[in-house]
PDB file of N, CA and C in Angstrom:
ATOM      1  N   MET A1093      16.935  12.161   0.371  1.00  0.00           N
ATOM      2  CA  MET A1093      15.654  12.719  -0.039  1.00  0.00           C
ATOM      3  C   MET A1093      15.911  13.823  -1.055  1.00  0.00           C
ATOM      4  N   LYS A1094      15.130  13.829  -2.112  1.00  0.00           N
ATOM      5  CA  LYS A1094      15.304  14.814  -3.165  1.00  0.00           C
ATOM      6  C   LYS A1094      14.524  16.079  -2.833  1.00  0.00           C
ATOM      7  N   ARG A1095      15.087  17.199  -3.272  1.00  0.00           N
ATOM      8  CA  ARG A1095      14.372  18.461  -3.111  1.00  0.00           C
ATOM      9  C   ARG A1095      13.273  18.542  -4.157  1.00  0.00           C
ATOM     10  N   PRO A1096      12.169  19.201  -3.837  1.00  0.00           N
ATOM     11  CA  PRO A1096      11.101  19.360  -4.828  1.00  0.00           C
ATOM     12  C   PRO A1096      11.636  20.032  -6.088  1.00  0.00           C
ATOM     13  N   GLY A1097      11.210  19.533  -7.233  1.00  0.00           N
ATOM     14  CA  GLY A1097      11.632  20.103  -8.502  1.00  0.00           C
ATOM     15  C   GLY A1097      12.887  19.469  -9.072  1.00  0.00           C
ATOM     16  N   THR A1098      13.552  18.575  -8.310  1.00  0.00           N
ATOM     17  CA  THR A1098      14.768  17.945  -8.816  1.00  0.00           C
ATOM     18  C   THR A1098      14.518  16.513  -9.273  1.00  0.00           C
ATOM     19  N   GLU A1099      13.285  16.029  -9.170  1.00  0.00           N
ATOM     20  CA  GLU A1099      12.987  14.670  -9.597  1.00  0.00           C
ATOM     21  C   GLU A1099      12.955  14.616 -11.109  1.00  0.00           C
ATOM     22  N   SER A1100      13.270  13.442 -11.625  1.00  0.00           N
ATOM     23  CA  SER A1100      13.117  13.242 -13.065  1.00  0.00           C
ATOM     24  C   SER A1100      11.643  12.982 -13.340  1.00  0.00           C
ATOM     25  N   PRO A1101      11.182  13.144 -14.579  1.00  0.00           N
ATOM     26  CA  PRO A1101       9.768  12.890 -14.888  1.00  0.00           C
ATOM     27  C   PRO A1101       9.327  11.488 -14.493  1.00  0.00           C
ATOM     28  N   SER A1102      10.209  10.494 -14.653  1.00  0.00           N
ATOM     29  CA  SER A1102       9.802   9.133 -14.310  1.00  0.00           C
ATOM     30  C   SER A1102       9.624   8.968 -12.808  1.00  0.00           C
ATOM     31  N   ASP A1103      10.396   9.724 -11.997  1.00  0.00           N
ATOM     32  CA  ASP A1103      10.224   9.648 -10.545  1.00  0.00           C
ATOM     33  C   ASP A1103       8.873  10.197 -10.132  1.00  0.00           C
ATOM     34  N   THR A1104       8.446  11.282 -10.736  1.00  0.00           N
ATOM     35  CA  THR A1104       7.189  11.896 -10.340  1.00  0.00           C
ATOM     36  C   THR A1104       5.998  11.071 -10.782  1.00  0.00           C
ATOM     37  N   GLU A1105       6.154  10.292 -11.836  1.00  0.00           N
ATOM     38  CA  GLU A1105       5.050   9.461 -12.312  1.00  0.00           C
ATOM     39  C   GLU A1105       5.041   8.093 -11.659  1.00  0.00           C
ATOM     40  N   GLY A1106       6.053   7.767 -10.876  1.00  0.00           N
ATOM     41  CA  GLY A1106       6.101   6.483 -10.203  1.00  0.00           C
ATOM     42  C   GLY A1106       6.615   5.356 -11.079  1.00  0.00           C
ATOM     43  N   GLU A1107       7.127   5.677 -12.265  1.00  0.00           N
ATOM     44  CA  GLU A1107       7.559   4.631 -13.185  1.00  0.00           C
ATOM     45  C   GLU A1107       8.788   3.892 -12.690  1.00  0.00           C
ATOM     46  N   SER A1108       9.576   4.509 -11.837  1.00  0.00           N
ATOM     47  CA  SER A1108      10.792   3.863 -11.356  1.00  0.00           C
ATOM     48  C   SER A1108      10.486   2.733 -10.374  1.00  0.00           C
ATOM     49  N   ALA A1109       9.232   2.565 -10.011  1.00  0.00           N
ATOM     50  CA  ALA A1109       8.849   1.504  -9.084  1.00  0.00           C
ATOM     51  C   ALA A1109       8.998   0.122  -9.710  1.00  0.00           C
ATOM     52  N   TYR A1110       9.083   0.053 -11.038  1.00  0.00           N
ATOM     53  CA  TYR A1110       9.154  -1.230 -11.735  1.00  0.00           C
ATOM     54  C   TYR A1110      10.314  -1.231 -12.718  1.00  0.00           C
ATOM     55  N   THR A1111      10.988  -2.373 -12.801  1.00  0.00           N
ATOM     56  CA  THR A1111      12.038  -2.536 -13.798  1.00  0.00           C
ATOM     57  C   THR A1111      11.396  -2.761 -15.164  1.00  0.00           C
ATOM     58  N   ALA A1112      12.203  -2.708 -16.208  1.00  0.00           N
ATOM     59  CA  ALA A1112      11.680  -2.946 -17.554  1.00  0.00           C
ATOM     60  C   ALA A1112      11.086  -4.356 -17.665  1.00  0.00           C
ATOM     61  N   GLY A1113      11.732  -5.332 -17.038  1.00  0.00           N
ATOM     62  CA  GLY A1113      11.219  -6.702 -17.072  1.00  0.00           C
ATOM     63  C   GLY A1113       9.896  -6.848 -16.349  1.00  0.00           C
ATOM     64  N   GLU A1114       9.775  -6.174 -15.203  1.00  0.00           N
ATOM     65  CA  GLU A1114       8.516  -6.222 -14.452  1.00  0.00           C
ATOM     66  C   GLU A1114       7.402  -5.533 -15.228  1.00  0.00           C
ATOM     67  N   ARG A1115       7.731  -4.412 -15.861  1.00  0.00           N
ATOM     68  CA  ARG A1115       6.729  -3.714 -16.674  1.00  0.00           C
ATOM     69  C   ARG A1115       6.270  -4.600 -17.830  1.00  0.00           C
ATOM     70  N   ALA A1116       7.217  -5.311 -18.442  1.00  0.00           N
ATOM     71  CA  ALA A1116       6.874  -6.209 -19.552  1.00  0.00           C
ATOM     72  C   ALA A1116       5.936  -7.317 -19.080  1.00  0.00           C
ATOM     73  N   MET A1117       6.175  -7.831 -17.886  1.00  0.00           N
ATOM     74  CA  MET A1117       5.315  -8.893 -17.351  1.00  0.00           C
ATOM     75  C   MET A1117       3.892  -8.387 -17.124  1.00  0.00           C
ATOM     76  N   ILE A1118       3.768  -7.224 -16.523  1.00  0.00           N
ATOM     77  CA  ILE A1118       2.435  -6.685 -16.249  1.00  0.00           C
ATOM     78  C   ILE A1118       1.739  -6.312 -17.556  1.00  0.00           C
ATOM     79  N   ASP A1119       2.483  -5.730 -18.491  1.00  0.00           N
ATOM     80  CA  ASP A1119       1.894  -5.409 -19.800  1.00  0.00           C
ATOM     81  C   ASP A1119       1.393  -6.673 -20.500  1.00  0.00           C
ATOM     82  N   TYR A1120       2.178  -7.736 -20.424  1.00  0.00           N
ATOM     83  CA  TYR A1120       1.791  -9.009 -21.049  1.00  0.00           C
ATOM     84  C   TYR A1120       0.518  -9.560 -20.389  1.00  0.00           C
ATOM     85  N   ALA A1121       0.491  -9.551 -19.070  1.00  0.00           N
ATOM     86  CA  ALA A1121      -0.696 -10.043 -18.349  1.00  0.00           C
ATOM     87  C   ALA A1121      -1.918  -9.208 -18.706  1.00  0.00           C
ATOM     88  N   LEU A1122      -1.745  -7.907 -18.831  1.00  0.00           N
ATOM     89  CA  LEU A1122      -2.851  -7.027 -19.196  1.00  0.00           C
ATOM     90  C   LEU A1122      -3.336  -7.311 -20.616  1.00  0.00           C
ATOM     91  N   ARG A1123      -2.412  -7.537 -21.532  1.00  0.00           N
ATOM     92  CA  ARG A1123      -2.767  -7.811 -22.929  1.00  0.00           C
ATOM     93  C   ARG A1123      -3.570  -9.100 -23.061  1.00  0.00           C
ATOM     94  N   TRP A1124      -3.259 -10.102 -22.244  1.00  0.00           N
ATOM     95  CA  TRP A1124      -3.885 -11.418 -22.379  1.00  0.00           C
ATOM     96  C   TRP A1124      -5.026 -11.677 -21.386  1.00  0.00           C
ATOM     97  N   VAL A1125      -5.357 -10.722 -20.529  1.00  0.00           N
ATOM     98  CA  VAL A1125      -6.348 -10.974 -19.480  1.00  0.00           C
ATOM     99  C   VAL A1125      -7.703 -11.384 -20.049  1.00  0.00           C
ATOM    100  N   ASN A1126      -8.113 -10.807 -21.162  1.00  0.00           N
ATOM    101  CA  ASN A1126      -9.428 -11.134 -21.738  1.00  0.00           C
ATOM    102  C   ASN A1126      -9.473 -12.509 -22.386  1.00  0.00           C
ATOM    103  N   HIS A1127      -8.312 -13.151 -22.502  1.00  0.00           N
ATOM    104  CA  HIS A1127      -8.232 -14.473 -23.123  1.00  0.00           C
ATOM    105  C   HIS A1127      -7.864 -15.563 -22.114  1.00  0.00           C
ATOM    106  N   GLY A1128      -7.897 -15.232 -20.843  1.00  0.00           N
ATOM    107  CA  GLY A1128      -7.561 -16.217 -19.815  1.00  0.00           C
ATOM    108  C   GLY A1128      -6.062 -16.391 -19.612  1.00  0.00           C
ATOM    109  N   GLY A1129      -5.274 -15.455 -20.101  1.00  0.00           N
ATOM    110  CA  GLY A1129      -3.822 -15.526 -19.957  1.00  0.00           C
ATOM    111  C   GLY A1129      -3.164 -15.969 -21.245  1.00  0.00           C
ATOM    112  N   GLY A1130      -1.867 -15.712 -21.328  1.00  0.00           N
ATOM    113  CA  GLY A1130      -1.110 -16.057 -22.528  1.00  0.00           C
ATOM    114  C   GLY A1130      -0.744 -17.530 -22.584  1.00  0.00           C
ATOM    115  N   PRO A1131      -0.358 -17.997 -23.768  1.00  0.00           N
ATOM    116  CA  PRO A1131       0.045 -19.399 -23.935  1.00  0.00           C
ATOM    117  C   PRO A1131       1.295 -19.726 -23.121  1.00  0.00           C
ATOM    118  N   ASP A1132       1.313 -20.897 -22.511  1.00  0.00           N
ATOM    119  CA  ASP A1132       2.452 -21.310 -21.684  1.00  0.00           C
ATOM    120  C   ASP A1132       3.772 -21.242 -22.449  1.00  0.00           C
ATOM    121  N   ALA A1133       3.760 -21.710 -23.693  1.00  0.00           N
ATOM    122  CA  ALA A1133       4.995 -21.719 -24.492  1.00  0.00           C
ATOM    123  C   ALA A1133       5.490 -20.305 -24.759  1.00  0.00           C
ATOM    124  N   ASP A1134       4.580 -19.376 -24.975  1.00  0.00           N
ATOM    125  CA  ASP A1134       4.951 -17.981 -25.217  1.00  0.00           C
ATOM    126  C   ASP A1134       5.552 -17.353 -23.963  1.00  0.00           C
ATOM    127  N   ILE A1135       4.967 -17.659 -22.814  1.00  0.00           N
ATOM    128  CA  ILE A1135       5.492 -17.147 -21.543  1.00  0.00           C
ATOM    129  C   ILE A1135       6.906 -17.681 -21.315  1.00  0.00           C
ATOM    130  N   LEU A1136       7.094 -18.970 -21.566  1.00  0.00           N
ATOM    131  CA  LEU A1136       8.417 -19.572 -21.393  1.00  0.00           C
ATOM    132  C   LEU A1136       9.441 -18.917 -22.318  1.00  0.00           C
ATOM    133  N   THR A1137       9.060 -18.673 -23.563  1.00  0.00           N
ATOM    134  CA  THR A1137       9.963 -18.060 -24.533  1.00  0.00           C
ATOM    135  C   THR A1137      10.285 -16.612 -24.173  1.00  0.00           C
ATOM    136  N   ARG A1138       9.273 -15.838 -23.837  1.00  0.00           N
ATOM    137  CA  ARG A1138       9.467 -14.417 -23.563  1.00  0.00           C
ATOM    138  C   ARG A1138      10.144 -14.136 -22.228  1.00  0.00           C
ATOM    139  N   PHE A1139       9.778 -14.896 -21.202  1.00  0.00           N
ATOM    140  CA  PHE A1139      10.220 -14.561 -19.848  1.00  0.00           C
ATOM    141  C   PHE A1139      11.134 -15.599 -19.222  1.00  0.00           C
ATOM    142  N   ASP A1140      11.394 -16.694 -19.927  1.00  0.00           N
ATOM    143  CA  ASP A1140      12.289 -17.744 -19.438  1.00  0.00           C
ATOM    144  C   ASP A1140      11.863 -18.267 -18.067  1.00  0.00           C
ATOM    145  N   MET A1141      10.543 -18.459 -17.926  1.00  0.00           N
ATOM    146  CA  MET A1141      10.001 -19.048 -16.701  1.00  0.00           C
ATOM    147  C   MET A1141       8.707 -19.755 -17.047  1.00  0.00           C
ATOM    148  N   SER A1142       8.341 -20.696 -16.200  1.00  0.00           N
ATOM    149  CA  SER A1142       7.091 -21.415 -16.439  1.00  0.00           C
ATOM    150  C   SER A1142       5.913 -20.462 -16.230  1.00  0.00           C
ATOM    151  N   ALA A1143       4.759 -20.846 -16.764  1.00  0.00           N
ATOM    152  CA  ALA A1143       3.560 -20.030 -16.587  1.00  0.00           C
ATOM    153  C   ALA A1143       3.225 -19.885 -15.109  1.00  0.00           C
ATOM    154  N   ARG A1144       3.423 -20.941 -14.344  1.00  0.00           N
ATOM    155  CA  ARG A1144       3.153 -20.893 -12.905  1.00  0.00           C
ATOM    156  C   ARG A1144       4.032 -19.846 -12.219  1.00  0.00           C
ATOM    157  N   GLU A1145       5.317 -19.855 -12.519  1.00  0.00           N
ATOM    158  CA  GLU A1145       6.239 -18.861 -11.931  1.00  0.00           C
ATOM    159  C   GLU A1145       5.870 -17.447 -12.398  1.00  0.00           C
ATOM    160  N   PHE A1146       5.539 -17.335 -13.671  1.00  0.00           N
ATOM    161  CA  PHE A1146       5.164 -16.037 -14.234  1.00  0.00           C
ATOM    162  C   PHE A1146       3.972 -15.448 -13.491  1.00  0.00           C
ATOM    163  N   TYR A1147       2.917 -16.241 -13.336  1.00  0.00           N
ATOM    164  CA  TYR A1147       1.711 -15.709 -12.708  1.00  0.00           C
ATOM    165  C   TYR A1147       1.900 -15.462 -11.207  1.00  0.00           C
ATOM    166  N   ARG A1148       2.728 -16.235 -10.556  1.00  0.00           N
ATOM    167  CA  ARG A1148       3.053 -15.935  -9.152  1.00  0.00           C
ATOM    168  C   ARG A1148       3.750 -14.579  -9.048  1.00  0.00           C
ATOM    169  N   GLU A1149       4.665 -14.338  -9.973  1.00  0.00           N
ATOM    170  CA  GLU A1149       5.386 -13.061  -9.981  1.00  0.00           C
ATOM    171  C   GLU A1149       4.452 -11.904 -10.309  1.00  0.00           C
ATOM    172  N   VAL A1150       3.535 -12.092 -11.242  1.00  0.00           N
ATOM    173  CA  VAL A1150       2.567 -11.043 -11.588  1.00  0.00           C
ATOM    174  C   VAL A1150       1.738 -10.667 -10.365  1.00  0.00           C
ATOM    175  N   ILE A1151       1.251 -11.661  -9.639  1.00  0.00           N
ATOM    176  CA  ILE A1151       0.468 -11.372  -8.431  1.00  0.00           C
ATOM    177  C   ILE A1151       1.318 -10.602  -7.422  1.00  0.00           C
ATOM    178  N   ALA A1152       2.563 -11.034  -7.229  1.00  0.00           N
ATOM    179  CA  ALA A1152       3.449 -10.339  -6.284  1.00  0.00           C
ATOM    180  C   ALA A1152       3.685  -8.894  -6.718  1.00  0.00           C
ATOM    181  N   LEU A1153       3.872  -8.664  -8.003  1.00  0.00           N
ATOM    182  CA  LEU A1153       4.087  -7.303  -8.503  1.00  0.00           C
ATOM    183  C   LEU A1153       2.855  -6.430  -8.284  1.00  0.00           C
ATOM    184  N   LEU A1154       1.689  -6.981  -8.545  1.00  0.00           N
ATOM    185  CA  LEU A1154       0.459  -6.208  -8.373  1.00  0.00           C
ATOM    186  C   LEU A1154       0.165  -5.921  -6.907  1.00  0.00           C
ATOM    187  N   ASP A1155       0.589  -6.822  -6.024  1.00  0.00           N
ATOM    188  CA  ASP A1155       0.362  -6.631  -4.589  1.00  0.00           C
ATOM    189  C   ASP A1155       1.411  -5.728  -3.939  1.00  0.00           C
ATOM    190  N   ARG A1156       2.556  -5.564  -4.589  1.00  0.00           N
ATOM    191  CA  ARG A1156       3.677  -4.840  -3.983  1.00  0.00           C
ATOM    192  C   ARG A1156       3.315  -3.404  -3.629  1.00  0.00           C
ATOM    193  N   ASP A1157       2.733  -2.677  -4.547  1.00  0.00           N
ATOM    194  CA  ASP A1157       2.352  -1.279  -4.301  1.00  0.00           C
ATOM    195  C   ASP A1157       1.168  -0.942  -5.200  1.00  0.00           C
ATOM    196  N   PRO A1158      -0.032  -1.224  -4.727  1.00  0.00           N
ATOM    197  CA  PRO A1158      -1.217  -1.029  -5.575  1.00  0.00           C
ATOM    198  C   PRO A1158      -1.338   0.377  -6.161  1.00  0.00           C
ATOM    199  N   ASN A1159      -0.988   1.403  -5.396  1.00  0.00           N
ATOM    200  CA  ASN A1159      -1.108   2.767  -5.925  1.00  0.00           C
ATOM    201  C   ASN A1159      -0.191   3.000  -7.114  1.00  0.00           C
ATOM    202  N   SER A1160       1.001   2.432  -7.087  1.00  0.00           N
ATOM    203  CA  SER A1160       1.901   2.624  -8.227  1.00  0.00           C
ATOM    204  C   SER A1160       1.404   1.866  -9.448  1.00  0.00           C
ATOM    205  N   VAL A1161       0.714   0.745  -9.244  1.00  0.00           N
ATOM    206  CA  VAL A1161       0.125   0.012 -10.380  1.00  0.00           C
ATOM    207  C   VAL A1161      -0.892   0.906 -11.068  1.00  0.00           C
ATOM    208  N   PHE A1162      -1.710   1.584 -10.292  1.00  0.00           N
ATOM    209  CA  PHE A1162      -2.722   2.455 -10.877  1.00  0.00           C
ATOM    210  C   PHE A1162      -2.067   3.605 -11.632  1.00  0.00           C
ATOM    211  N   ARG A1163      -1.004   4.186 -11.052  1.00  0.00           N
ATOM    212  CA  ARG A1163      -0.320   5.313 -11.698  1.00  0.00           C
ATOM    213  C   ARG A1163       0.477   4.880 -12.923  1.00  0.00           C
ATOM    214  N   CYS A1164       1.316   3.871 -12.767  1.00  0.00           N
ATOM    215  CA  CYS A1164       2.242   3.467 -13.834  1.00  0.00           C
ATOM    216  C   CYS A1164       1.542   2.863 -15.040  1.00  0.00           C
ATOM    217  N   PHE A1165       0.510   2.095 -14.788  1.00  0.00           N
ATOM    218  CA  PHE A1165      -0.125   1.353 -15.870  1.00  0.00           C
ATOM    219  C   PHE A1165      -1.513   1.869 -16.221  1.00  0.00           C
ATOM    220  N   GLY A1166      -2.011   2.805 -15.440  1.00  0.00           N
ATOM    221  CA  GLY A1166      -3.329   3.355 -15.713  1.00  0.00           C
ATOM    222  C   GLY A1166      -4.447   2.341 -15.565  1.00  0.00           C
ATOM    223  N   MET A1167      -4.219   1.333 -14.724  1.00  0.00           N
ATOM    224  CA  MET A1167      -5.234   0.295 -14.541  1.00  0.00           C
ATOM    225  C   MET A1167      -6.180   0.666 -13.404  1.00  0.00           C
ATOM    226  N   SER A1168      -7.419   0.298 -13.571  1.00  0.00           N
ATOM    227  CA  SER A1168      -8.401   0.478 -12.508  1.00  0.00           C
ATOM    228  C   SER A1168      -8.281  -0.678 -11.520  1.00  0.00           C
ATOM    229  N   PRO A1169      -8.809  -0.503 -10.316  1.00  0.00           N
ATOM    230  CA  PRO A1169      -8.821  -1.613  -9.362  1.00  0.00           C
ATOM    231  C   PRO A1169      -9.543  -2.847  -9.912  1.00  0.00           C
ATOM    232  N   VAL A1170     -10.553  -2.648 -10.728  1.00  0.00           N
ATOM    233  CA  VAL A1170     -11.286  -3.774 -11.315  1.00  0.00           C
ATOM    234  C   VAL A1170     -10.373  -4.575 -12.241  1.00  0.00           C
ATOM    235  N   MET A1171      -9.560  -3.889 -13.052  1.00  0.00           N
ATOM    236  CA  MET A1171      -8.660  -4.581 -13.966  1.00  0.00           C
ATOM    237  C   MET A1171      -7.586  -5.348 -13.192  1.00  0.00           C
ATOM    238  N   VAL A1172      -7.087  -4.755 -12.126  1.00  0.00           N
ATOM    239  CA  VAL A1172      -6.095  -5.449 -11.292  1.00  0.00           C
ATOM    240  C   VAL A1172      -6.709  -6.720 -10.724  1.00  0.00           C
ATOM    241  N   THR A1173      -7.939  -6.637 -10.260  1.00  0.00           N
ATOM    242  CA  THR A1173      -8.646  -7.809  -9.723  1.00  0.00           C
ATOM    243  C   THR A1173      -8.819  -8.874 -10.800  1.00  0.00           C
ATOM    244  N   ARG A1174      -9.138  -8.468 -12.025  1.00  0.00           N
ATOM    245  CA  ARG A1174      -9.302  -9.432 -13.124  1.00  0.00           C
ATOM    246  C   ARG A1174      -7.992 -10.137 -13.443  1.00  0.00           C
ATOM    247  N   ILE A1175      -6.900  -9.375 -13.500  1.00  0.00           N
ATOM    248  CA  ILE A1175      -5.597  -9.984 -13.792  1.00  0.00           C
ATOM    249  C   ILE A1175      -5.228 -10.977 -12.702  1.00  0.00           C
ATOM    250  N   LYS A1176      -5.448 -10.609 -11.441  1.00  0.00           N
ATOM    251  CA  LYS A1176      -5.145 -11.528 -10.336  1.00  0.00           C
ATOM    252  C   LYS A1176      -5.995 -12.786 -10.418  1.00  0.00           C
ATOM    253  N   ALA A1177      -7.269 -12.646 -10.794  1.00  0.00           N
ATOM    254  CA  ALA A1177      -8.147 -13.813 -10.911  1.00  0.00           C
ATOM    255  C   ALA A1177      -7.640 -14.761 -11.997  1.00  0.00           C
ATOM    256  N   VAL A1178      -7.237 -14.213 -13.130  1.00  0.00           N
ATOM    257  CA  VAL A1178      -6.692 -15.043 -14.210  1.00  0.00           C
ATOM    258  C   VAL A1178      -5.409 -15.718 -13.734  1.00  0.00           C
ATOM    259  N   ALA A1179      -4.558 -14.959 -13.054  1.00  0.00           N
ATOM    260  CA  ALA A1179      -3.289 -15.514 -12.562  1.00  0.00           C
ATOM    261  C   ALA A1179      -3.534 -16.652 -11.571  1.00  0.00           C
ATOM    262  N   ARG A1180      -4.452 -16.465 -10.642  1.00  0.00           N
ATOM    263  CA  ARG A1180      -4.752 -17.521  -9.664  1.00  0.00           C
ATOM    264  C   ARG A1180      -5.293 -18.772 -10.355  1.00  0.00           C
ATOM    265  N   ARG A1181      -6.137 -18.563 -11.337  1.00  0.00           N
ATOM    266  CA  ARG A1181      -6.701 -19.700 -12.071  1.00  0.00           C
ATOM    267  C   ARG A1181      -5.597 -20.453 -12.807  1.00  0.00           C
ATOM    268  N   ARG A1182      -4.693 -19.746 -13.445  1.00  0.00           N
ATOM    269  CA  ARG A1182      -3.611 -20.394 -14.180  1.00  0.00           C
ATOM    270  C   ARG A1182      -2.668 -21.135 -13.232  1.00  0.00           C
ATOM    271  N   ILE A1183      -2.436 -20.577 -12.062  1.00  0.00           N
ATOM    272  CA  ILE A1183      -1.618 -21.262 -11.055  1.00  0.00           C
ATOM    273  C   ILE A1183      -2.320 -22.541 -10.609  1.00  0.00           C
ATOM    274  N   TRP A1184      -3.620 -22.450 -10.356  1.00  0.00           N
ATOM    275  CA  TRP A1184      -4.397 -23.599  -9.917  1.00  0.00           C
ATOM    276  C   TRP A1184      -4.399 -24.690 -10.985  1.00  0.00           C
ATOM    277  N   ILE A1185      -4.577 -24.308 -12.237  1.00  0.00           N
ATOM    278  CA  ILE A1185      -4.616 -25.278 -13.335  1.00  0.00           C
ATOM    279  C   ILE A1185      -3.279 -26.007 -13.459  1.00  0.00           C
ATOM    280  N   SER A1186      -2.174 -25.308 -13.216  1.00  0.00           N
ATOM    281  CA  SER A1186      -0.864 -25.924 -13.390  1.00  0.00           C
ATOM    282  C   SER A1186      -0.427 -26.762 -12.195  1.00  0.00           C
ATOM    283  N   SER A1187      -1.236 -26.816 -11.132  1.00  0.00           N
ATOM    284  CA  SER A1187      -0.863 -27.611  -9.951  1.00  0.00           C
ATOM    285  C   SER A1187      -1.063 -29.087 -10.197  1.00  0.00           C
TER     286      SER A1187
END
């Protein structure tokens, strides 16, 4: 356990809760949410996974620690719900 005042700025902001790759995934999902999600080919190129795997991972990341999602990404609960809805739809479409 760290003593108060010895944390790095990223620890106090909760940014260490996500790796750079996880942050990139959530940022990508946020960027494309108003368009129903990003193109499958782009997801495969950027993240080396199918759109189905990508959206499953996005949902898992958003569910892992909701409070850190709000802190790290500045998203409202409504935006998190929208991203999850798009992700579920894309998973359903790819079944």
